[in-house]
mmCIF file of C-alpha atoms in Angstrom:
data_model
loop_
_atom_site.group_PDB
_atom_site.id
_atom_site.type_symbol
_atom_site.label_atom_id
_atom_site.label_comp_id
_atom_site.label_asym_id
_atom_site.label_seq_id
_atom_site.Cartn_x
_atom_site.Cartn_y
_atom_site.Cartn_z
ATOM 1 C CA MET L 211 93.055 73.977 109.534
ATOM 2 C CA ALA L 212 91.070 77.136 108.799
ATOM 3 C CA LEU L 213 92.665 80.491 109.382
ATOM 4 C CA ASP L 214 91.140 82.433 112.272
ATOM 5 C CA CYS L 215 90.712 85.822 110.612
ATOM 6 C CA GLU L 216 89.678 87.643 113.799
ATOM 7 C CA THR L 217 92.724 86.393 115.735
ATOM 8 C CA LEU L 218 95.012 87.348 112.858
ATOM 9 C CA LYS L 219 93.355 90.781 112.655
ATOM 10 C CA GLN L 220 93.984 91.317 116.373
ATOM 11 C CA GLU L 221 97.658 90.355 115.876
ATOM 12 C CA VAL L 222 97.952 92.933 113.082
ATOM 13 C CA ILE L 223 96.322 95.588 115.292
ATOM 14 C CA ALA L 224 98.720 94.695 118.136
ATOM 15 C CA LEU L 225 101.615 95.211 115.718
ATOM 16 C CA LEU L 226 100.175 98.580 114.618
ATOM 17 C CA ARG L 227 99.987 99.631 118.270
ATOM 18 C CA ASP L 228 103.752 99.112 118.352
ATOM 19 C CA VAL L 229 104.457 101.470 115.404
ATOM 20 C CA TYR L 230 104.960 105.087 116.393
ATOM 21 C CA ASP L 231 104.764 108.317 114.470
ATOM 22 C CA PRO L 232 108.293 109.726 114.845
ATOM 23 C CA GLU L 233 107.002 113.255 115.497
ATOM 24 C CA ILE L 234 104.235 112.375 117.987
ATOM 25 C CA PRO L 235 104.941 109.956 120.864
ATOM 26 C CA VAL L 236 101.764 107.911 120.247
ATOM 27 C CA ASN L 237 101.314 104.759 118.182
ATOM 28 C CA ILE L 238 99.689 105.084 114.753
ATOM 29 C CA TYR L 239 96.640 103.034 115.758
ATOM 30 C CA GLU L 240 95.732 105.259 118.716
ATOM 31 C CA LEU L 241 96.512 108.348 116.627
ATOM 32 C CA GLY L 242 93.700 107.314 114.297
ATOM 33 C CA LEU L 243 95.950 106.901 111.276
ATOM 34 C CA VAL L 244 94.650 103.371 110.613
ATOM 35 C CA TYR L 245 91.212 103.510 109.020
ATOM 36 C CA GLU L 246 90.692 99.799 108.367
ATOM 37 C CA VAL L 247 92.316 96.402 108.866
ATOM 38 C CA ARG L 248 90.906 93.520 106.820
ATOM 39 C CA VAL L 249 92.031 89.903 106.878
ATOM 40 C CA ASP L 250 90.753 87.220 104.524
ATOM 41 C CA GLU L 251 90.728 83.425 104.817
ATOM 42 C CA SER L 252 93.789 83.070 102.580
ATOM 43 C CA GLY L 253 95.966 85.159 104.917
ATOM 44 C CA GLY L 254 95.666 88.361 102.917
ATOM 45 C CA VAL L 255 95.863 91.540 104.990
ATOM 46 C CA ARG L 256 94.730 94.942 103.780
ATOM 47 C CA ILE L 257 95.485 98.021 105.855
ATOM 48 C CA VAL L 258 93.893 101.320 104.883
ATOM 49 C CA MET L 259 95.723 104.178 106.540
ATOM 50 C CA THR L 260 96.809 107.762 106.249
ATOM 51 C CA LEU L 261 99.549 109.962 107.681
ATOM 52 C CA THR L 262 99.248 113.176 109.662
ATOM 53 C CA SER L 263 100.049 115.104 106.464
ATOM 54 C CA PRO L 264 101.040 114.370 102.852
ATOM 55 C CA MET L 265 104.342 116.112 103.613
ATOM 56 C CA CYS L 266 105.037 113.746 106.519
ATOM 57 C CA PRO L 267 108.766 112.941 106.538
ATOM 58 C CA VAL L 268 108.072 109.207 106.960
ATOM 59 C CA ALA L 269 105.617 108.964 104.035
ATOM 60 C CA GLU L 270 108.061 106.758 102.121
ATOM 61 C CA ILE L 271 109.331 104.690 105.056
ATOM 62 C CA LEU L 272 106.391 104.048 107.396
ATOM 63 C CA PRO L 273 104.100 102.099 105.000
ATOM 64 C CA LEU L 274 107.050 99.903 103.984
ATOM 65 C CA GLU L 275 107.926 99.261 107.643
ATOM 66 C CA ILE L 276 104.318 98.291 108.382
ATOM 67 C CA GLU L 277 104.189 95.984 105.363
ATOM 68 C CA THR L 278 107.477 94.295 106.284
ATOM 69 C CA ARG L 279 106.523 93.772 109.927
ATOM 70 C CA THR L 280 103.009 92.536 109.034
ATOM 71 C CA ARG L 281 104.495 89.918 106.674
ATOM 72 C CA GLU L 282 106.400 88.487 109.660
ATOM 73 C CA ILE L 283 103.158 87.522 111.454
ATOM 74 C CA GLN L 284 102.523 83.796 111.212
ATOM 75 C CA GLY L 285 99.615 83.094 108.834
ATOM 76 C CA VAL L 286 99.992 86.283 106.784
ATOM 77 C CA ARG L 287 100.465 85.437 103.112
ATOM 78 C CA GLU L 288 99.980 88.798 101.431
ATOM 79 C CA VAL L 289 99.956 92.420 102.614
ATOM 80 C CA GLU L 290 98.452 95.447 100.926
ATOM 81 C CA ILE L 291 98.969 98.899 102.423
ATOM 82 C CA ASP L 292 96.528 101.409 100.982
ATOM 83 C CA LEU L 293 97.776 104.908 101.846
ATOM 84 C CA VAL L 294 94.873 107.336 101.431
ATOM 85 C CA TRP L 295 94.441 111.069 101.923
ATOM 86 C CA ASP L 296 90.643 111.130 101.990
ATOM 87 C CA PRO L 297 89.434 111.567 104.591
ATOM 88 C CA SER L 298 92.413 113.571 105.722
ATOM 89 C CA TRP L 299 93.669 112.957 109.243
ATOM 90 C CA ASP L 300 92.397 115.221 111.965
ATOM 91 C CA PRO L 301 93.336 115.261 115.673
ATOM 92 C CA GLU L 302 89.696 114.392 116.429
ATOM 93 C CA MET L 303 90.460 110.895 115.080
ATOM 94 C CA MET L 304 92.753 110.146 118.023
ATOM 95 C CA SER L 305 91.582 107.741 120.694
ATOM 96 C CA GLU L 306 90.889 108.936 124.221
ATOM 97 C CA ALA L 307 94.128 107.218 125.304
ATOM 98 C CA ALA L 308 96.104 109.192 122.700
ATOM 99 C CA ARG L 309 94.539 112.463 123.825
ATOM 100 C CA LEU L 310 95.407 111.725 127.433
ATOM 101 C CA GLU L 311 98.978 110.784 126.444
ATOM 102 C CA LEU L 312 99.345 114.139 124.668
ATOM 103 C CA GLY L 313 97.621 116.125 127.405
ATOM 104 C CA MET L 314 94.682 117.153 125.241
#
């Protein structure tokens, strides 16, 4: 049976919506920290993301947590977390829902 990449991608995004920045009470997906989620037919998942700052206290922990939790999704065979600093995160990247949550 062929892997449904779009369904798997939506499961990964749902998981990312359940991961919160410890300093801001909004999930990392709505904060705009996730730049790209790619899923291939073999069950490989690539997440391109950033953090609010290179000095973020969870820089070591958060990508590992995301990788570990993503591996638990049925159908995922491999996970690559690509932590990038370009483009750097900006509050303008937040979703409308995140802005409302933060009163912006």
